[in-house]
Amino acid sequence: MTDLKTCPSVLEAIGNTPIIELSRIAKDLPGRIFAKAEFMNPTGSMKDRIALKMIEQAEQEGKLQPGSIVIEETSGNTGIGLAMVCAIKGYQFIAVMSAGNSPERRQILEAMGAKVELVPQTPDGKPGQVTGEDLALVEKRAREMAEEMGAFLVNQFHNPDNCLAHYETTAQEIWQQMDGKIDYFLDVVGTSGTFTGIARALKEKDPNIQCWVVEPATAAVLAGKPVTNPRHVLQGSSYAKVPDLWDPAVCDGYITVSDGEAIRSARRLATEEGLLCGYTAGGNVAAATRIAGWCDPGARIVTILCDSGMKYLSTDLFKAKG
């Protein structure tokens, strides 16, 4: 049994999540799929890592003082991670988010002491499908509030510490857990912090590792394809724009998934692997399954289970299968 130690706070429980082989989903495929269980971070998502890194770096740079107010635009997960960090460190946190995100996220933020500023979607917006246009409204409001209140704007979409958190922690854990035996790494892109940070670190260790981006079939902007429909279920990712933190130099390929594929894979994760995860994890696994079908026998594919499915119970994700 692994030796367990006490933690002086929940912040020390961030990271060191397990990698789980999806041997049931991939049982009839040539490739092997391994999933980094980031939903096992304290607040249920990989964003806990960047929340801690960005706040601690701001402290080191003197941007935060006792009593400071922290503001961030968020689809939910980064905000929830920041609410946790700010609760421990004593900062007031305000999350600015689109009304289109699932209500569970808003409820969790408020339960953790955060103030939530909801920004209405564009006139043709649809709940559960936040677009780049919706996000632009959120970003505008967050910047306005930060200026009005003299608050610290975390700015995850442009903050290099977002990438650095995954470069320093997630990627190193993956390398060690896989004993350096990785053929493919793939992940969706939202801010691009996770993909860029992990891919950059893995390629430094082994340039032969293939790093592939997963995008919605209707909004594969990084692959240079036209956006036919920016509304998709991959919440917190793929906003049909090239993010500031994107680095094409560490990307070897692009793969798209439909909403239906993401939903079916998320349901398979729950019913076949016992892993209750969100839409984006389903998208990652759908893409990994496709690569596992045509790769060399025994190839080892690593992807990310981004967040817990508990945040999607109000959506159609786990409702009667259609």
Coordinates of C-alpha atoms in Angstrom, one line a residue:
M1 CA 0.0 0.0 0.0
T2 CA 1.3 3.5 -0.9
D3 CA 2.4 5.5 2.1
L4 CA -0.1 8.4 2.7
K5 CA 0.7 11.6 4.5
T6 CA -1.5 14.3 6.0
C7 CA -1.9 17.5 4.0
P8 CA -1.8 20.9 5.7
S9 CA -4.5 22.0 3.3
V10 CA -6.4 20.8 0.3
L11 CA -3.9 22.5 -2.0
E12 CA -1.3 19.8 -1.3
A13 CA -3.8 17.2 -2.6
I14 CA -3.7 18.7 -6.1
G15 CA -2.0 16.5 -8.7
N16 CA -0.5 13.0 -8.6
T17 CA -3.7 11.6 -10.2
P18 CA -3.6 8.0 -11.5
I19 CA -3.4 6.8 -15.1
I20 CA -6.0 4.2 -15.8
E21 CA -5.8 1.8 -18.8
L22 CA -9.1 1.6 -20.6
S23 CA -8.8 -2.1 -21.3
R24 CA -12.5 -2.7 -21.7
I25 CA -13.2 0.1 -24.2
A26 CA -10.0 -0.9 -26.2
K27 CA -10.3 -4.7 -25.8
D28 CA -10.8 -5.4 -29.5
L29 CA -8.4 -2.7 -30.8
P30 CA -4.7 -2.9 -31.8
G31 CA -3.7 0.1 -29.6
R32 CA -3.8 0.5 -25.8
I33 CA -5.5 3.5 -24.3
F34 CA -4.4 5.1 -21.0
A35 CA -6.3 7.9 -19.4
K36 CA -5.0 10.4 -16.9
A37 CA -7.8 10.7 -14.3
E38 CA -7.7 14.5 -13.7
F39 CA -11.3 14.4 -12.4
M40 CA -9.7 13.0 -9.2
N41 CA -8.2 16.4 -8.4
P42 CA -9.9 18.0 -5.3
T43 CA -12.5 20.0 -7.1
G44 CA -13.0 17.4 -9.9
S45 CA -11.0 18.7 -12.8
M46 CA -7.5 19.3 -14.2
K47 CA -8.0 23.0 -13.7
D48 CA -7.0 22.8 -10.0
R49 CA -3.4 22.6 -11.2
I50 CA -3.4 25.9 -13.1
A51 CA -5.5 27.7 -10.5
L52 CA -2.8 27.0 -7.9
K53 CA 0.1 27.8 -10.2
M54 CA -1.4 31.1 -11.5
I55 CA -2.3 32.4 -8.0
E56 CA 1.1 31.4 -6.4
Q57 CA 3.0 33.0 -9.3
A58 CA 1.0 36.2 -8.9
E59 CA 1.8 36.2 -5.2
Q60 CA 5.5 35.8 -6.0
E61 CA 5.3 38.7 -8.4
G62 CA 3.6 41.0 -5.9
K63 CA 0.4 41.2 -7.8
L64 CA -1.7 39.8 -4.9
Q65 CA -1.7 41.2 -1.4
P66 CA -3.8 40.3 1.7
G67 CA -7.4 41.3 1.0
S68 CA -7.0 41.3 -2.8
I69 CA -9.9 40.5 -5.0
V70 CA -9.4 37.9 -7.7
I71 CA -11.5 37.9 -10.9
E72 CA -11.5 35.4 -13.8
E73 CA -13.5 34.6 -16.8
T74 CA -14.3 30.9 -16.7
S75 CA -16.5 28.1 -18.1
G76 CA -16.6 26.7 -14.6
N77 CA -13.7 24.4 -13.9
T78 CA -10.9 27.0 -13.7
G79 CA -13.3 29.2 -11.6
I80 CA -14.0 26.3 -9.2
G81 CA -10.3 25.6 -8.8
L82 CA -9.6 29.3 -8.2
A83 CA -12.5 29.4 -5.6
M84 CA -10.7 26.6 -3.7
V85 CA -7.3 28.3 -3.8
C86 CA -8.8 31.6 -2.8
A87 CA -10.7 30.1 0.0
I88 CA -7.5 28.7 1.5
K89 CA -5.5 31.9 0.9
G90 CA -8.1 34.3 2.0
Y91 CA -8.8 36.2 -1.3
Q92 CA -12.3 37.2 -2.4
F93 CA -13.0 35.5 -5.7
I94 CA -15.4 36.6 -8.5
A95 CA -16.1 34.2 -11.3
V96 CA -17.4 35.7 -14.6
M97 CA -19.1 33.1 -16.7
S98 CA -21.5 32.6 -19.5
A99 CA -25.1 31.8 -18.6
G100 CA -24.8 28.9 -21.1
N101 CA -22.6 26.8 -18.8
S102 CA -24.2 24.0 -16.8
P103 CA -25.9 25.3 -13.6
E104 CA -24.0 22.8 -11.4
R105 CA -20.8 24.8 -12.0
R106 CA -22.5 28.0 -10.8
Q107 CA -23.9 26.2 -7.7
I108 CA -20.5 24.8 -6.8
L109 CA -18.8 28.2 -7.2
E110 CA -21.3 29.8 -4.9
A111 CA -21.1 27.0 -2.4
M112 CA -17.3 27.6 -2.2
G113 CA -17.8 31.2 -1.4
A114 CA -17.3 32.7 -4.8
K115 CA -19.4 35.5 -6.2
V116 CA -20.7 34.6 -9.7
E117 CA -21.3 37.2 -12.4
L118 CA -23.4 35.6 -15.1
V119 CA -23.1 37.0 -18.6
P120 CA -26.0 36.4 -21.0
Q121 CA -25.3 34.5 -24.2
T122 CA -25.6 36.0 -27.6
P123 CA -29.3 36.3 -28.8
D124 CA -29.1 33.0 -30.6
G125 CA -27.2 31.2 -27.8
K126 CA -28.2 27.8 -26.6
P127 CA -27.7 26.6 -23.0
G128 CA -24.9 24.0 -22.8
Q129 CA -23.2 25.2 -25.9
V130 CA -20.9 28.2 -25.2
T131 CA -19.4 29.7 -28.3
G132 CA -16.4 31.9 -28.9
E133 CA -18.9 34.8 -29.3
D134 CA -20.3 34.0 -25.9
L135 CA -16.8 33.9 -24.4
A136 CA -15.9 37.2 -25.9
L137 CA -18.8 38.8 -23.9
V138 CA -17.5 37.1 -20.8
E139 CA -14.0 38.3 -21.3
K140 CA -15.2 41.9 -21.9
R141 CA -17.2 41.9 -18.7
A142 CA -14.3 40.3 -16.6
R143 CA -11.9 43.0 -17.8
E144 CA -14.5 45.8 -17.1
M145 CA -15.0 44.5 -13.5
A146 CA -11.3 44.0 -12.8
E147 CA -10.6 47.6 -13.9
E148 CA -13.6 49.0 -11.9
M149 CA -12.6 47.1 -8.7
G150 CA -8.8 47.3 -9.0
A151 CA -8.8 43.5 -8.9
F152 CA -6.3 40.9 -10.1
L153 CA -7.5 39.4 -13.4
V154 CA -6.0 35.8 -13.6
N155 CA -6.4 35.9 -17.4
Q156 CA -6.1 32.1 -18.0
F157 CA -6.3 32.4 -21.8
H158 CA -3.2 34.5 -22.0
N159 CA -1.3 33.5 -18.8
P160 CA 1.8 31.5 -19.5
D161 CA 1.7 29.9 -16.0
N162 CA -1.3 28.0 -17.4
C163 CA 1.0 26.1 -19.7
L164 CA 3.8 25.9 -17.1
A165 CA 1.5 24.2 -14.5
H166 CA 1.0 21.3 -16.9
Y167 CA 4.6 21.3 -18.1
E168 CA 5.9 21.1 -14.6
T169 CA 3.4 18.6 -13.1
T170 CA 1.0 16.8 -15.4
A171 CA 3.5 16.0 -18.1
Q172 CA 6.1 14.8 -15.6
E173 CA 3.6 12.5 -13.9
I174 CA 2.5 11.1 -17.2
W175 CA 6.1 10.4 -18.2
Q176 CA 6.9 8.7 -14.9
Q177 CA 3.7 6.7 -14.8
M178 CA 4.1 5.4 -18.3
D179 CA 7.8 4.7 -17.8
G180 CA 8.5 6.9 -20.8
K181 CA 6.7 4.4 -23.1
I182 CA 4.3 6.7 -24.9
D183 CA 3.4 6.6 -28.6
Y184 CA 0.6 9.1 -28.8
F185 CA -0.7 11.9 -26.6
L186 CA -4.0 13.6 -27.4
D187 CA -6.2 16.2 -25.8
V188 CA -8.8 18.8 -26.7
V189 CA -7.8 22.5 -26.7
G190 CA -9.6 25.3 -24.8
T191 CA -7.0 27.7 -23.5
S192 CA -4.4 25.3 -24.9
G193 CA -2.6 25.3 -21.5
T194 CA -3.0 21.6 -21.0
F195 CA -2.1 20.5 -24.5
T196 CA 0.8 22.9 -25.1
G197 CA 2.3 22.4 -21.6
I198 CA 2.1 18.6 -21.8
A199 CA 3.1 18.2 -25.4
R200 CA 6.1 20.5 -25.0
A201 CA 7.4 18.6 -22.0
L202 CA 6.8 15.1 -23.6
K203 CA 8.5 16.1 -26.8
E204 CA 11.6 17.4 -24.9
K205 CA 11.9 13.9 -23.4
D206 CA 11.1 12.0 -26.6
P207 CA 10.6 13.8 -29.9
N208 CA 9.0 10.7 -31.4
I209 CA 5.9 11.0 -29.3
Q210 CA 3.0 12.0 -31.6
C211 CA 0.9 14.8 -30.0
W212 CA -2.6 15.2 -31.6
V213 CA -5.2 17.8 -31.0
V214 CA -8.9 16.8 -30.6
E215 CA -11.4 19.2 -32.0
P216 CA -15.2 19.3 -32.6
A217 CA -16.1 18.1 -36.1
T218 CA -17.9 21.4 -36.8
A219 CA -15.3 23.7 -35.4
A220 CA -11.8 22.4 -36.2
V221 CA -10.2 25.8 -36.4
L222 CA -6.7 24.6 -35.4
A223 CA -6.7 22.2 -38.3
G224 CA -7.5 25.1 -40.6
K225 CA -11.0 23.9 -41.4
P226 CA -14.0 26.2 -41.8
V227 CA -16.3 26.5 -38.8
T228 CA -19.7 25.2 -39.8
N229 CA -21.2 25.3 -36.4
P230 CA -19.5 26.7 -33.3
R231 CA -22.1 25.2 -31.0
H232 CA -20.9 21.8 -29.6
V233 CA -21.0 19.9 -26.4
L234 CA -17.3 20.0 -25.5
Q235 CA -17.8 22.6 -22.7
G236 CA -14.7 24.5 -21.7
S237 CA -12.9 23.8 -25.0
S238 CA -12.8 24.5 -28.7
Y239 CA -14.2 28.0 -28.9
A240 CA -13.7 28.1 -32.7
K241 CA -10.7 30.5 -32.3
V242 CA -6.9 30.0 -32.1
P243 CA -6.0 30.5 -28.4
D244 CA -3.1 32.8 -27.5
L245 CA -1.2 29.9 -25.7
W246 CA -1.4 27.6 -28.8
D247 CA 1.9 26.3 -30.1
P248 CA 1.6 24.5 -33.5
A249 CA 5.2 23.4 -33.2
V250 CA 4.3 20.7 -30.7
C251 CA 1.3 19.4 -32.7
D252 CA 1.7 16.4 -35.0
G253 CA -1.9 15.9 -36.1
Y254 CA -5.6 16.8 -35.8
I255 CA -8.6 14.6 -35.2
T256 CA -12.2 15.6 -35.0
V257 CA -15.1 14.1 -33.0
S258 CA -18.9 14.7 -33.3
D259 CA -21.2 15.5 -30.4
G260 CA -22.6 12.0 -30.7
E261 CA -19.2 10.4 -30.5
A262 CA -18.3 12.4 -27.4
I263 CA -21.5 11.5 -25.7
R264 CA -21.4 7.8 -26.5
S265 CA -17.8 7.6 -25.3
A266 CA -18.6 9.4 -22.0
R267 CA -21.4 6.9 -21.5
R268 CA -19.1 4.0 -22.3
L269 CA -16.6 5.3 -19.8
A270 CA -19.3 5.2 -17.1
T271 CA -20.9 1.9 -17.9
E272 CA -17.8 -0.1 -19.1
E273 CA -14.9 1.5 -17.1
G274 CA -16.8 2.8 -14.1
L275 CA -15.5 6.3 -14.8
L276 CA -18.1 9.2 -14.5
C277 CA -16.6 12.0 -16.6
G278 CA -17.8 14.9 -18.7
Y279 CA -18.3 15.6 -22.4
T280 CA -14.8 16.6 -23.1
A281 CA -13.3 13.4 -21.6
G282 CA -15.8 11.6 -23.8
G283 CA -14.4 13.5 -26.8
N284 CA -10.8 12.6 -25.9
V285 CA -11.7 8.9 -25.5
A286 CA -13.6 8.9 -28.8
A287 CA -10.5 10.2 -30.5
A288 CA -8.2 7.8 -28.7
T289 CA -10.4 4.9 -29.7
R290 CA -10.2 5.9 -33.3
I291 CA -6.4 6.1 -33.2
A292 CA -6.3 2.8 -31.3
G293 CA -8.1 1.3 -34.3
W294 CA -5.5 2.1 -36.9
C295 CA -2.2 2.4 -35.0
D296 CA 0.5 -0.2 -34.7
P297 CA -0.4 -3.1 -32.5
G298 CA 0.5 -2.4 -28.9
A299 CA 0.9 1.3 -29.4
R300 CA 0.3 3.3 -26.2
I301 CA -2.1 6.2 -26.4
V302 CA -2.4 8.7 -23.5
T303 CA -5.3 11.1 -23.1
I304 CA -7.0 13.1 -20.4
L305 CA -10.2 12.6 -18.4
C306 CA -10.7 16.3 -17.9
D307 CA -13.4 16.6 -15.3
S308 CA -16.1 14.8 -13.4
G309 CA -19.5 13.9 -14.8
M310 CA -21.1 15.2 -11.6
K311 CA -21.1 18.7 -13.2
Y312 CA -23.3 17.5 -16.1
L313 CA -26.2 15.8 -14.4
S314 CA -28.6 18.5 -15.4
T315 CA -27.6 18.0 -19.1
D316 CA -28.6 15.3 -21.5
L317 CA -25.2 13.5 -21.1
F318 CA -26.4 10.7 -18.8
K319 CA -30.1 10.8 -19.6
A320 CA -32.0 8.1 -21.6
K321 CA -29.8 7.0 -24.4
G322 CA -31.0 8.2 -27.8

